[in-house]
mmCIF file with all atom_site columns, C-alpha atoms in Angstrom:
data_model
loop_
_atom_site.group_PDB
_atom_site.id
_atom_site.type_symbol
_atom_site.label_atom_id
_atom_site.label_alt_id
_atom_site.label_comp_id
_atom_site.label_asym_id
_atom_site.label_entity_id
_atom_site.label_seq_id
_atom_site.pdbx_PDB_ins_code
_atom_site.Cartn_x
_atom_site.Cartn_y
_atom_site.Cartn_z
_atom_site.occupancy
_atom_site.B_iso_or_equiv
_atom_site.pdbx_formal_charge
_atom_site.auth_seq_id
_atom_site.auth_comp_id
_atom_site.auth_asym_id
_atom_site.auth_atom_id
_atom_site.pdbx_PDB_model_num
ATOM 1   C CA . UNK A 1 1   ? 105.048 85.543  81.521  1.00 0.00 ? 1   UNK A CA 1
ATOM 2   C CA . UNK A 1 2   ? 107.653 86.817  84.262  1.00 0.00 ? 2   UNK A CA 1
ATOM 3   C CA . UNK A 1 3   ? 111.144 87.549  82.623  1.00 0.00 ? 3   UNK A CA 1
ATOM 4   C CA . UNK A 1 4   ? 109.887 87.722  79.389  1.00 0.00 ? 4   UNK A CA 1
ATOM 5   C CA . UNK A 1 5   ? 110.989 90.547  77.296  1.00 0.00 ? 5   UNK A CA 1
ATOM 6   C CA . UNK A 1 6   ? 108.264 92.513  75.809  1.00 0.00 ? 6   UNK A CA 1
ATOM 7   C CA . UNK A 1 7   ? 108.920 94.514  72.576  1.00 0.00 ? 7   UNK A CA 1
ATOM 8   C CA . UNK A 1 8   ? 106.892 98.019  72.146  1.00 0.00 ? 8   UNK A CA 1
ATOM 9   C CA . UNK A 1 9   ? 107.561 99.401  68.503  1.00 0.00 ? 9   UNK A CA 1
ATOM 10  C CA . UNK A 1 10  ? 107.078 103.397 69.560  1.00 0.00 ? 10  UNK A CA 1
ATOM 11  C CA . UNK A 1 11  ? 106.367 106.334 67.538  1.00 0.00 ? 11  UNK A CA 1
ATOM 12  C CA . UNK A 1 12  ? 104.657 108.856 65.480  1.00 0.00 ? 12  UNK A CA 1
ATOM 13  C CA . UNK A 1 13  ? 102.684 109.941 62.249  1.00 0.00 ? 13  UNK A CA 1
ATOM 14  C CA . UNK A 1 14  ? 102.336 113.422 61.517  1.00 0.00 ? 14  UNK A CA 1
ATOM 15  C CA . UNK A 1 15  ? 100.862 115.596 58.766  1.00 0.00 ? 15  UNK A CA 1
ATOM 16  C CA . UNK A 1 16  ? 100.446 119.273 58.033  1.00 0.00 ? 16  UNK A CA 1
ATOM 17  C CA . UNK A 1 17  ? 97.245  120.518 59.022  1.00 0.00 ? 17  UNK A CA 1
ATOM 18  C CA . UNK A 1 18  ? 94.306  121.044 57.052  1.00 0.00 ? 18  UNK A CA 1
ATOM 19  C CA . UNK A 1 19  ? 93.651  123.606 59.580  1.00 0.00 ? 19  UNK A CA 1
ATOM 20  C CA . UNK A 1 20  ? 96.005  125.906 60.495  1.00 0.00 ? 20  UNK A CA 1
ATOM 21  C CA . UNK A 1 21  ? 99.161  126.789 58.684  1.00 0.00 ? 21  UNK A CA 1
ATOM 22  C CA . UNK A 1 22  ? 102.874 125.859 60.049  1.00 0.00 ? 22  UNK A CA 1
ATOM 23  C CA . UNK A 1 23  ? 100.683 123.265 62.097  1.00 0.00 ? 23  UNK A CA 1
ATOM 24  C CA . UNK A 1 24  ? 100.997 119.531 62.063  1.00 0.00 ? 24  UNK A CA 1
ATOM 25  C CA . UNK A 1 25  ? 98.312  117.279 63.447  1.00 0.00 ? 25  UNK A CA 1
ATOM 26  C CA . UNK A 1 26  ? 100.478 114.502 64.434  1.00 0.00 ? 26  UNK A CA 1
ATOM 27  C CA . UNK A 1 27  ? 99.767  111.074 66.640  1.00 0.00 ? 27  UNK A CA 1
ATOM 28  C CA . UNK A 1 28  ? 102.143 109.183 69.088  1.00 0.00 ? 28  UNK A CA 1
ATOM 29  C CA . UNK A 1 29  ? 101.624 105.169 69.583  1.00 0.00 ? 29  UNK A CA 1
ATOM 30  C CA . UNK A 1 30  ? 103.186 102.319 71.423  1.00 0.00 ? 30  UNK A CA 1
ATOM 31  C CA . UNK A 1 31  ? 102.466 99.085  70.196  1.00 0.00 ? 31  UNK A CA 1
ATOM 32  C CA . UNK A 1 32  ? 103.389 96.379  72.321  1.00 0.00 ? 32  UNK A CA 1
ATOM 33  C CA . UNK A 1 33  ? 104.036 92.685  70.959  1.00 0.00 ? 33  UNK A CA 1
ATOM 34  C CA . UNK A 1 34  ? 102.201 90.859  73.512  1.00 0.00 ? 34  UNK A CA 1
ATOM 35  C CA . UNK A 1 35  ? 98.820  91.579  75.729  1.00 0.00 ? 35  UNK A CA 1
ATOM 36  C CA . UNK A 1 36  ? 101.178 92.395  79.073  1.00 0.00 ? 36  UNK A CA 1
ATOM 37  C CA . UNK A 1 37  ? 100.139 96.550  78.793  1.00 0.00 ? 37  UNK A CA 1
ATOM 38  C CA . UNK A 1 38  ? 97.618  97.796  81.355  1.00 0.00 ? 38  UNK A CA 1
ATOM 39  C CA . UNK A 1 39  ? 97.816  101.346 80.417  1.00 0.00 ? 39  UNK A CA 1
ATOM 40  C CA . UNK A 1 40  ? 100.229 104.047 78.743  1.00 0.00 ? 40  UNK A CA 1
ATOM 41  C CA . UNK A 1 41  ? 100.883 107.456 79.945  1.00 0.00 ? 41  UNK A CA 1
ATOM 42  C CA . UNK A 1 42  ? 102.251 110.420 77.602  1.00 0.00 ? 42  UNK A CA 1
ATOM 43  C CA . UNK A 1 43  ? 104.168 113.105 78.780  1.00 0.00 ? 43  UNK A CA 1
ATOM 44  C CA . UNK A 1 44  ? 103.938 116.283 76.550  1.00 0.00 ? 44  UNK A CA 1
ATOM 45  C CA . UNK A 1 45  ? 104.916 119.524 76.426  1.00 0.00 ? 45  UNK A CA 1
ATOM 46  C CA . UNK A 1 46  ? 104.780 121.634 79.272  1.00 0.00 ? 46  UNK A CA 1
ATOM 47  C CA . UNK A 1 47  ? 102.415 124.168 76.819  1.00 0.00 ? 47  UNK A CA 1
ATOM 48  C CA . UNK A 1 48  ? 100.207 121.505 76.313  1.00 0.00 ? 48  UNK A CA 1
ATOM 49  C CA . UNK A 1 49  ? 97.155  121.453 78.508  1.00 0.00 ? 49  UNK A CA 1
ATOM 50  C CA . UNK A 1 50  ? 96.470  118.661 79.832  1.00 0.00 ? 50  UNK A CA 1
ATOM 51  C CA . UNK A 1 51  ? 100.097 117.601 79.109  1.00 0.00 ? 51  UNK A CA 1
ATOM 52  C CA . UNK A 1 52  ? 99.821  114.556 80.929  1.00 0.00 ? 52  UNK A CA 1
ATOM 53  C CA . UNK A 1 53  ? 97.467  111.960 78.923  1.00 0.00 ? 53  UNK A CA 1
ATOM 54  C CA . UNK A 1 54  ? 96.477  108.315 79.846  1.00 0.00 ? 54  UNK A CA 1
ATOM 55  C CA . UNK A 1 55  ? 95.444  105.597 77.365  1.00 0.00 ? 55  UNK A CA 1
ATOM 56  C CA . UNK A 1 56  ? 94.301  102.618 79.226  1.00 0.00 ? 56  UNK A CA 1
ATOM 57  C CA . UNK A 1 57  ? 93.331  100.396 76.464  1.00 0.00 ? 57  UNK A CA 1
ATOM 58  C CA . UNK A 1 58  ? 94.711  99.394  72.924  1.00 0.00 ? 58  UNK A CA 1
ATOM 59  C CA . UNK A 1 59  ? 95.513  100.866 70.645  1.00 0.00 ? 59  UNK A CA 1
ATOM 60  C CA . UNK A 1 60  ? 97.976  102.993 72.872  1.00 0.00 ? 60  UNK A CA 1
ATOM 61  C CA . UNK A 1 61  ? 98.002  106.809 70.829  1.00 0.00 ? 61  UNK A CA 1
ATOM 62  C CA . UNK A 1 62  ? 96.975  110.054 71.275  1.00 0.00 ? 62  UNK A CA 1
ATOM 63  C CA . UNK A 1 63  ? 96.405  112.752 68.750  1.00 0.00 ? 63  UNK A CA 1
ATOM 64  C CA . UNK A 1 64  ? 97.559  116.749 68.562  1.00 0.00 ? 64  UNK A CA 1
ATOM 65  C CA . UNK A 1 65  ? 98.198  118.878 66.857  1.00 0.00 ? 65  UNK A CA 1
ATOM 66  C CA . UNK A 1 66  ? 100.894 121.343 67.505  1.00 0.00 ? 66  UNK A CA 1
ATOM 67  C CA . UNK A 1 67  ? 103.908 123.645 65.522  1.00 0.00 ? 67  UNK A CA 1
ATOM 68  C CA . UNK A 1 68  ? 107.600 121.906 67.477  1.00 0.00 ? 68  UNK A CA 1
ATOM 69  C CA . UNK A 1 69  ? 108.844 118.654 68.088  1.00 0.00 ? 69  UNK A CA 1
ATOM 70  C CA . UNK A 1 70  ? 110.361 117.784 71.417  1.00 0.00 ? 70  UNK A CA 1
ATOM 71  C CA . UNK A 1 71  ? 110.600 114.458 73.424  1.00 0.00 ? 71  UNK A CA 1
ATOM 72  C CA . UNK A 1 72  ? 107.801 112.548 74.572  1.00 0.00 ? 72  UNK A CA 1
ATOM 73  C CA . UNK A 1 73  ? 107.925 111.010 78.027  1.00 0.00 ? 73  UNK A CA 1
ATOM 74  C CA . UNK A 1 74  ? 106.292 107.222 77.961  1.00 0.00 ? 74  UNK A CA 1
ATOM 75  C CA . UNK A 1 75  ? 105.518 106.007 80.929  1.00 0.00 ? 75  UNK A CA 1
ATOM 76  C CA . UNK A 1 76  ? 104.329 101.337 80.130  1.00 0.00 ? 76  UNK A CA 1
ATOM 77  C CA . UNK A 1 77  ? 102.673 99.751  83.268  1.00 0.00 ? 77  UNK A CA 1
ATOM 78  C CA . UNK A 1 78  ? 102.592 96.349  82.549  1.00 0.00 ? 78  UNK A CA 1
ATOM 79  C CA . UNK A 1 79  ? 99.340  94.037  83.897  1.00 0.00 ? 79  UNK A CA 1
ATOM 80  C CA . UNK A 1 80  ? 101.348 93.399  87.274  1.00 0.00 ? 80  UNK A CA 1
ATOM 81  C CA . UNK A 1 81  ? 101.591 96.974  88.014  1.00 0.00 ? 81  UNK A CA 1
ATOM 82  C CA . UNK A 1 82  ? 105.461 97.808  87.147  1.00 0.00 ? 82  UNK A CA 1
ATOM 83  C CA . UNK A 1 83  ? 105.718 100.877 84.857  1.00 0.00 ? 83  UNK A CA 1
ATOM 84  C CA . UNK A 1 84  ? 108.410 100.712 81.918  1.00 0.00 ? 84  UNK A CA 1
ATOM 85  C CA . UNK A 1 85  ? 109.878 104.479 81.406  1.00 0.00 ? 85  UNK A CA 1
ATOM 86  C CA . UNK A 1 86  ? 110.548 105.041 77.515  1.00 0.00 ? 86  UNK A CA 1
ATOM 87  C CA . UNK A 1 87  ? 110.841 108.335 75.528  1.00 0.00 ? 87  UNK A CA 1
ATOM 88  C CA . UNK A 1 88  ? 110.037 108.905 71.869  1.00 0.00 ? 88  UNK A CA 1
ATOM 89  C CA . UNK A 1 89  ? 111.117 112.939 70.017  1.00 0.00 ? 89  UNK A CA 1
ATOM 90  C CA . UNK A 1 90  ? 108.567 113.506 67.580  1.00 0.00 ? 90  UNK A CA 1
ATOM 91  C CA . UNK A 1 91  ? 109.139 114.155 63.963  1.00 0.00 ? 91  UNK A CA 1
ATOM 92  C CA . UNK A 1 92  ? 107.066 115.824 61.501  1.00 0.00 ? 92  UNK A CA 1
ATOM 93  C CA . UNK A 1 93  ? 108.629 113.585 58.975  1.00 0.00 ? 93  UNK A CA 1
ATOM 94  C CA . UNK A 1 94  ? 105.806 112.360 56.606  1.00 0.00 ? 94  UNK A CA 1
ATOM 95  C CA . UNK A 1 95  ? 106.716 109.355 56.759  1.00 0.00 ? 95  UNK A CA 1
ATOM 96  C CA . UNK A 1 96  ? 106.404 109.140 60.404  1.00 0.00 ? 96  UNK A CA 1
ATOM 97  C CA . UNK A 1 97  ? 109.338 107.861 62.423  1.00 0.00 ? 97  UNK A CA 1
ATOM 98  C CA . UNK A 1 98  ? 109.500 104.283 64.448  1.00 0.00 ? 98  UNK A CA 1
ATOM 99  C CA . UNK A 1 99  ? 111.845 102.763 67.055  1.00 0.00 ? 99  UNK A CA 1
ATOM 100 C CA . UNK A 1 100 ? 111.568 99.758  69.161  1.00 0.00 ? 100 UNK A CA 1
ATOM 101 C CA . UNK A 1 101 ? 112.243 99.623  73.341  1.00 0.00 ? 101 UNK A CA 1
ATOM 102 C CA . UNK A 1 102 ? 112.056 96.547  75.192  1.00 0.00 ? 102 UNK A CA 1
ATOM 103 C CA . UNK A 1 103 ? 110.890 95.654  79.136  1.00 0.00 ? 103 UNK A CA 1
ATOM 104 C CA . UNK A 1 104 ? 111.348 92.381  80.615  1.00 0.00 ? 104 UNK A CA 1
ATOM 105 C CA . UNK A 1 105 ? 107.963 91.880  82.708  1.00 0.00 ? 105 UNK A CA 1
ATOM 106 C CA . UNK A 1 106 ? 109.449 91.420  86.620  1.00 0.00 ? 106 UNK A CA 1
ATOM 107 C CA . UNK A 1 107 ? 109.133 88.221  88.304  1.00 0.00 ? 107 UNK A CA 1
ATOM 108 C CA . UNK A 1 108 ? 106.012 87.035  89.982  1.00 0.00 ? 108 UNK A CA 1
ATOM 109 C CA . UNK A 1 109 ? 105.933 87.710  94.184  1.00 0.00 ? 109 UNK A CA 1
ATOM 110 C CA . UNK A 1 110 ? 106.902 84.609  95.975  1.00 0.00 ? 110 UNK A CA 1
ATOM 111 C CA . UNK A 1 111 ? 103.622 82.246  96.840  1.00 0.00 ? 111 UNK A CA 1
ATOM 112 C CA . UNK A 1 112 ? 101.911 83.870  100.200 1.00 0.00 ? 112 UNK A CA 1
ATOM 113 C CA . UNK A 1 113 ? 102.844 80.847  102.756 1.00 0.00 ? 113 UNK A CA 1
ATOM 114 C CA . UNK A 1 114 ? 99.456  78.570  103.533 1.00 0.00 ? 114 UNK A CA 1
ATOM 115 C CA . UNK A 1 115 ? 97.251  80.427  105.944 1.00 0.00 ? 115 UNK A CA 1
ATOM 116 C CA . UNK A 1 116 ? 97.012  77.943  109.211 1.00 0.00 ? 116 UNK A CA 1
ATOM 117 C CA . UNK A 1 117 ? 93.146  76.753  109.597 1.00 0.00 ? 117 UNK A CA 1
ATOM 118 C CA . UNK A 1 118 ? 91.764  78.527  112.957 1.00 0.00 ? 118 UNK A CA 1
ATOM 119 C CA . UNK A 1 119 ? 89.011  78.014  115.426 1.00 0.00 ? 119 UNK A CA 1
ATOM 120 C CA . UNK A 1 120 ? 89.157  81.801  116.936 1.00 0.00 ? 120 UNK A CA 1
ATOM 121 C CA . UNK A 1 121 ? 85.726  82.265  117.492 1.00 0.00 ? 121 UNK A CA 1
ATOM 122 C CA . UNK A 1 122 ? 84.438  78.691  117.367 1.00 0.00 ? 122 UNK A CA 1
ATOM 123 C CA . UNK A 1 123 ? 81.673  77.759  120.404 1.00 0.00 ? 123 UNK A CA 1
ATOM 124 C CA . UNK A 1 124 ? 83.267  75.107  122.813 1.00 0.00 ? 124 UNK A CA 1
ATOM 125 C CA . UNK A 1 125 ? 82.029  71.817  122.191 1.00 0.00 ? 125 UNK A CA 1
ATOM 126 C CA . UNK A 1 126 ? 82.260  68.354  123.631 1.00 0.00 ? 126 UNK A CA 1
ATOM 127 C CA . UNK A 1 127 ? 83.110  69.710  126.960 1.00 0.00 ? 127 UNK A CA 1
ATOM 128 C CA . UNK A 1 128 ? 80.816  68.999  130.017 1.00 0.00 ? 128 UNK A CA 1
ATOM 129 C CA . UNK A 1 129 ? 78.992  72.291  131.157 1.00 0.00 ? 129 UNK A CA 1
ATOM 130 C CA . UNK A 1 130 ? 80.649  72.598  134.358 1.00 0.00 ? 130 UNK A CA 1
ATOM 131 C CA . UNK A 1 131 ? 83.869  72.400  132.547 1.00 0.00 ? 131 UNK A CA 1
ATOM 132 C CA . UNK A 1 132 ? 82.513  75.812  130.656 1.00 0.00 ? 132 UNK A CA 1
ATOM 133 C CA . UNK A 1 133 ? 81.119  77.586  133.880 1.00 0.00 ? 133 UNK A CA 1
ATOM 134 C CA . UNK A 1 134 ? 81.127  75.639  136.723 1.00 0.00 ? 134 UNK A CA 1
ATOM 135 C CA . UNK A 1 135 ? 78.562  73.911  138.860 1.00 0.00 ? 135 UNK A CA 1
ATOM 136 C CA . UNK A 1 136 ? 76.723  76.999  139.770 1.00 0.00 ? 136 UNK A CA 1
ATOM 137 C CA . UNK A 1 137 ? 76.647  77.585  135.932 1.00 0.00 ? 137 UNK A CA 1
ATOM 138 C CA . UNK A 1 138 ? 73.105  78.229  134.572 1.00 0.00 ? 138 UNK A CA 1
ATOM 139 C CA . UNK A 1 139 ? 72.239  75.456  131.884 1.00 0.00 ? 139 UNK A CA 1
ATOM 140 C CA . UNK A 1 140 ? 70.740  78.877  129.547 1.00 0.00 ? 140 UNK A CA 1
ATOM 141 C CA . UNK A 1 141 ? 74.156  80.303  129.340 1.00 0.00 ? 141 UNK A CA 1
ATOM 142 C CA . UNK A 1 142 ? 75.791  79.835  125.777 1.00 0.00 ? 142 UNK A CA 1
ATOM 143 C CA . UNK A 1 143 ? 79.418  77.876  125.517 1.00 0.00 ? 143 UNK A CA 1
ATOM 144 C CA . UNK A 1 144 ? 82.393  79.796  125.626 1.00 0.00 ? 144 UNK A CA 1
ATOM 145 C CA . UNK A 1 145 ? 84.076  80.661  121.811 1.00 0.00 ? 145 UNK A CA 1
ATOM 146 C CA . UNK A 1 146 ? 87.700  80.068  121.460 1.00 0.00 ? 146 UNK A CA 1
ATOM 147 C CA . UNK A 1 147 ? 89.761  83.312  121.832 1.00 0.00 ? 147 UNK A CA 1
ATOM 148 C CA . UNK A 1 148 ? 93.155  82.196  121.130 1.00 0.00 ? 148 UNK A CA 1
ATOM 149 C CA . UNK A 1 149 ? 93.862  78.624  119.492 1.00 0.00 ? 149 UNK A CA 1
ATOM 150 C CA . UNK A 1 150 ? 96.560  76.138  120.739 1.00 0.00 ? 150 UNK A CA 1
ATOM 151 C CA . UNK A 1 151 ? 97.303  72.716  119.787 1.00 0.00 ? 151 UNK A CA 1
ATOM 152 C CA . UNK A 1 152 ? 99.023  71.182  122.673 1.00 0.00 ? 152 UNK A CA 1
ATOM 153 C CA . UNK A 1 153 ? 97.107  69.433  125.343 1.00 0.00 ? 153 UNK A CA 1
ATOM 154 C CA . UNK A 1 154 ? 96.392  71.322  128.613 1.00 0.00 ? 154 UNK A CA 1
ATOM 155 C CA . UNK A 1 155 ? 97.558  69.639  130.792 1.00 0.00 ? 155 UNK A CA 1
ATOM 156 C CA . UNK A 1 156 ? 99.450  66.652  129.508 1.00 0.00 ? 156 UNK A CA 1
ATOM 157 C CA . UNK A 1 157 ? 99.038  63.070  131.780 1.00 0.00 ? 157 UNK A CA 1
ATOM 158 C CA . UNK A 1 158 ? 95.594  64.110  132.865 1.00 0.00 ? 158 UNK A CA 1
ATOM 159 C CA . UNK A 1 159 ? 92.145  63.682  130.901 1.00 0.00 ? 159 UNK A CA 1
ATOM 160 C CA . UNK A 1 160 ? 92.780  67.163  129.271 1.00 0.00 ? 160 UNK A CA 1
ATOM 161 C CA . UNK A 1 161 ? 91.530  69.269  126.391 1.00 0.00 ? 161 UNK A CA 1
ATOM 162 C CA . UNK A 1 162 ? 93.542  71.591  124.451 1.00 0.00 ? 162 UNK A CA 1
ATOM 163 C CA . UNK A 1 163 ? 95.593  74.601  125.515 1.00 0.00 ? 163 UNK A CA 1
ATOM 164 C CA . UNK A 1 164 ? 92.976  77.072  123.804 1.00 0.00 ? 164 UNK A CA 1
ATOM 165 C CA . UNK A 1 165 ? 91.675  80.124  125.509 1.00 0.00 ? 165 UNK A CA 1
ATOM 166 C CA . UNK A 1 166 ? 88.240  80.569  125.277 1.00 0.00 ? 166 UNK A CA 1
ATOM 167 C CA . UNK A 1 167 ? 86.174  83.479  126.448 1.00 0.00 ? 167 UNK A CA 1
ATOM 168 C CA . UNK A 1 168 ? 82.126  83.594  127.377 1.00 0.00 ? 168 UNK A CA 1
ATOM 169 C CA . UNK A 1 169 ? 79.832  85.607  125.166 1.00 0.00 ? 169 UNK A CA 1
ATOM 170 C CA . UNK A 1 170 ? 78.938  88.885  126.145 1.00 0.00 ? 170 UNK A CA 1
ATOM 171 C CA . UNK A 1 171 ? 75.500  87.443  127.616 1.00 0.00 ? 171 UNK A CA 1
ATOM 172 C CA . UNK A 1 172 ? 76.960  84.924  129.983 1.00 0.00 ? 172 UNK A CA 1
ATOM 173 C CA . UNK A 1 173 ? 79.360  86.977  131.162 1.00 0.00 ? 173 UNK A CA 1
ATOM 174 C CA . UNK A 1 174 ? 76.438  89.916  132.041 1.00 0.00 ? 174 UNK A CA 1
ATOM 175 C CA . UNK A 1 175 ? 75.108  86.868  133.844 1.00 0.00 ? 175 UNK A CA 1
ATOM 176 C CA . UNK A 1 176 ? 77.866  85.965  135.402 1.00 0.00 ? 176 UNK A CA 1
ATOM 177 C CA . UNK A 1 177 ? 78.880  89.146  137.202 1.00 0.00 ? 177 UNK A CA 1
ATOM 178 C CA . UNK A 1 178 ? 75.594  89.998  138.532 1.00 0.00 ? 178 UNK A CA 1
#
Protein backbone atom coordinates (compact mmCIF):
# COMPACT_ATOMS: atom_id res chain seq x y z
CA UNK A 1 0.00 0.00 0.00
CA UNK A 2 1.60 3.49 -1.09
CA UNK A 3 2.89 5.46 2.04
CA UNK A 4 2.94 2.68 4.11
CA UNK A 5 5.94 2.16 6.18
CA UNK A 6 7.50 -1.16 5.83
CA UNK A 7 9.64 -2.55 8.72
CA UNK A 8 12.80 -4.90 7.68
CA UNK A 9 14.35 -6.44 10.98
CA UNK A 10 18.20 -6.76 9.44
CA UNK A 11 21.03 -8.77 10.49
CA UNK A 12 23.31 -11.60 11.10
CA UNK A 13 24.14 -15.10 12.70
CA UNK A 14 27.54 -16.19 12.80
CA UNK A 15 29.52 -19.15 14.15
CA UNK A 16 33.11 -20.32 14.19
CA UNK A 17 33.83 -22.64 11.56
CA UNK A 18 33.94 -26.21 11.65
CA UNK A 19 36.31 -25.73 8.91
CA UNK A 20 38.93 -23.54 9.14
CA UNK A 21 40.32 -21.95 12.23
CA UNK A 22 39.94 -18.00 13.10
CA UNK A 23 37.00 -18.45 10.48
CA UNK A 24 33.36 -17.76 11.04
CA UNK A 25 30.70 -19.01 8.69
CA UNK A 26 28.27 -16.34 9.25
CA UNK A 27 24.72 -15.36 7.35
CA UNK A 28 23.17 -11.84 6.70
CA UNK A 29 19.11 -11.54 6.40
CA UNK A 30 16.50 -8.91 5.94
CA UNK A 31 13.22 -9.78 6.92
CA UNK A 32 10.64 -7.56 5.87
CA UNK A 33 7.12 -7.29 7.72
CA UNK A 34 4.98 -7.27 4.78
CA UNK A 35 5.13 -9.02 1.07
CA UNK A 36 6.23 -5.36 -0.62
CA UNK A 37 10.18 -6.88 -1.33
CA UNK A 38 10.97 -7.79 -4.94
CA UNK A 39 14.53 -8.54 -4.39
CA UNK A 40 17.60 -7.72 -1.98
CA UNK A 41 21.04 -6.94 -3.00
CA UNK A 42 24.23 -7.39 -0.59
CA UNK A 43 27.15 -5.48 -0.86
CA UNK A 44 30.30 -7.23 0.60
CA UNK A 45 33.66 -6.86 0.90
CA UNK A 46 35.66 -5.72 -1.80
CA UNK A 47 37.85 -9.30 -1.20
CA UNK A 48 34.89 -11.11 -1.65
CA UNK A 49 34.33 -12.50 -5.10
CA UNK A 50 31.44 -12.05 -6.30
CA UNK A 51 30.96 -9.26 -3.70
CA UNK A 52 27.87 -8.16 -5.08
CA UNK A 53 24.99 -10.89 -4.35
CA UNK A 54 21.22 -10.80 -5.29
CA UNK A 55 18.43 -12.66 -3.46
CA UNK A 56 15.27 -12.28 -5.34
CA UNK A 57 12.98 -14.29 -3.28
CA UNK A 58 12.28 -14.88 0.54
CA UNK A 59 13.90 -15.59 2.74
CA UNK A 60 16.34 -12.60 1.93
CA UNK A 61 20.15 -14.11 3.30
CA UNK A 62 23.19 -15.13 2.07
CA UNK A 63 25.82 -17.26 3.64
CA UNK A 64 29.95 -16.87 4.01
CA UNK A 65 32.19 -17.49 5.58
CA UNK A 66 35.02 -15.18 6.19
CA UNK A 67 37.80 -13.97 9.21
CA UNK A 68 36.61 -9.63 9.65
CA UNK A 69 33.57 -7.87 10.10
CA UNK A 70 32.88 -4.73 8.15
CA UNK A 71 29.59 -3.07 6.90
CA UNK A 72 27.25 -4.59 4.66
CA UNK A 73 25.67 -2.47 1.95
CA UNK A 74 21.68 -3.42 1.53
CA UNK A 75 20.30 -2.36 -1.27
CA UNK A 76 15.52 -3.22 -0.75
CA UNK A 77 13.64 -2.76 -4.12
CA UNK A 78 10.28 -2.81 -3.22
CA UNK A 79 7.47 -4.55 -5.83
CA UNK A 80 7.07 -1.00 -7.58
CA UNK A 81 10.63 -0.83 -8.43
CA UNK A 82 12.06 1.86 -5.77
CA UNK A 83 15.18 0.50 -3.99
CA UNK A 84 15.49 1.23 -0.08
CA UNK A 85 19.45 1.74 0.74
CA UNK A 86 20.19 0.17 4.34
CA UNK A 87 23.53 -1.02 5.85
CA UNK A 88 24.05 -3.71 8.48
CA UNK A 89 28.24 -4.26 10.21
CA UNK A 90 28.46 -7.76 10.89
CA UNK A 91 29.26 -9.27 14.19
CA UNK A 92 30.64 -12.52 15.04
CA UNK A 93 28.72 -12.27 18.22
CA UNK A 94 27.13 -15.75 18.88
CA UNK A 95 24.30 -14.55 19.52
CA UNK A 96 23.96 -12.86 16.28
CA UNK A 97 23.11 -9.17 16.23
CA UNK A 98 19.55 -7.54 14.95
CA UNK A 99 18.36 -4.00 14.11
CA UNK A 100 15.30 -2.76 12.47
CA UNK A 101 15.18 0.03 9.29
CA UNK A 102 12.08 1.22 7.93
CA UNK A 103 10.93 2.44 4.07
CA UNK A 104 7.74 4.00 3.37
CA UNK A 105 6.68 2.32 -0.11
CA UNK A 106 6.37 5.70 -2.61
CA UNK A 107 3.13 6.70 -3.89
CA UNK A 108 1.45 5.11 -6.82
CA UNK A 109 2.01 7.19 -10.49
CA UNK A 110 -0.94 9.32 -11.20
CA UNK A 111 -3.80 7.31 -13.41
CA UNK A 112 -2.52 7.46 -17.31
CA UNK A 113 -5.42 9.95 -18.69
CA UNK A 114 -8.21 7.79 -20.89
CA UNK A 115 -6.76 6.99 -24.27
CA UNK A 116 -9.32 8.82 -26.92
CA UNK A 117 -11.09 5.92 -29.14
CA UNK A 118 -9.62 6.33 -32.88
CA UNK A 119 -10.60 5.38 -36.36
CA UNK A 120 -6.87 5.85 -37.94
CA UNK A 121 -6.95 3.21 -40.24
CA UNK A 122 -10.68 2.49 -40.45
CA UNK A 123 -12.09 1.89 -44.38
CA UNK A 124 -14.51 4.82 -45.33
CA UNK A 125 -17.94 3.84 -45.12
CA UNK A 126 -21.35 5.21 -45.88
CA UNK A 127 -19.95 7.52 -48.39
CA UNK A 128 -21.07 7.30 -52.11
CA UNK A 129 -18.12 5.98 -54.35
CA UNK A 130 -17.63 9.03 -56.23
CA UNK A 131 -17.30 10.80 -53.00
CA UNK A 132 -14.09 8.25 -52.44
CA UNK A 133 -12.62 8.58 -56.08
CA UNK A 134 -14.60 10.32 -58.29
CA UNK A 135 -16.75 9.51 -61.27
CA UNK A 136 -14.00 8.08 -63.30
CA UNK A 137 -13.35 5.91 -60.14
CA UNK A 138 -13.23 2.14 -60.90
CA UNK A 139 -16.05 0.32 -58.80
CA UNK A 140 -12.85 -2.59 -57.93
CA UNK A 141 -10.91 0.00 -56.12
CA UNK A 142 -11.05 -0.46 -52.20
CA UNK A 143 -12.42 2.69 -49.90
CA UNK A 144 -10.07 5.01 -48.63
CA UNK A 145 -8.88 4.30 -44.61
CA UNK A 146 -8.90 7.23 -42.36
CA UNK A 147 -5.39 8.77 -41.92
CA UNK A 148 -5.96 11.39 -39.45
CA UNK A 149 -9.34 11.54 -37.34
CA UNK A 150 -11.41 14.76 -36.75
CA UNK A 151 -14.66 15.29 -35.22
CA UNK A 152 -15.97 18.44 -36.62
CA UNK A 153 -18.05 18.46 -39.71
CA UNK A 154 -16.36 19.36 -43.04
CA UNK A 155 -17.89 21.70 -44.11
CA UNK A 156 -20.52 22.96 -41.74
CA UNK A 157 -24.17 24.25 -43.53
CA UNK A 158 -23.70 21.80 -46.35
CA UNK A 159 -24.61 17.92 -46.44
CA UNK A 160 -21.04 17.17 -45.07
CA UNK A 161 -19.09 14.35 -43.48
CA UNK A 162 -16.44 14.73 -41.02
CA UNK A 163 -13.18 16.66 -41.15
CA UNK A 164 -11.10 13.26 -41.31
CA UNK A 165 -8.32 12.71 -43.73
CA UNK A 166 -8.40 9.65 -45.37
CA UNK A 167 -5.87 8.19 -47.72
CA UNK A 168 -6.40 5.26 -50.63
CA UNK A 169 -4.71 1.93 -50.15
CA UNK A 170 -1.63 1.30 -51.77
CA UNK A 171 -3.61 -0.63 -54.66
CA UNK A 172 -5.93 2.15 -55.66
CA UNK A 173 -3.56 4.54 -55.61
CA UNK A 174 -1.12 2.20 -58.17
CA UNK A 175 -4.37 2.40 -60.09
CA UNK A 176 -4.87 5.65 -59.89
CA UNK A 177 -1.61 7.08 -61.20
CA UNK A 178 -1.30 4.92 -64.12
Amino acid sequence: MPGQVVKCVVGNSAKESDTQKGFFDWTVYVKPDDNVVERVVFQLHPTFSPNQVVVSSEPFRASFSGWGTFEIGITVQDKSGAQHAMSHKLSFEPEGVEHIESFALPPPAPPSPPKPVSNVGAVMTNVPFASMHGSKGDPSWAPPVVAVECKQEARPGYQSMSASEYLDQDETLTAKVK
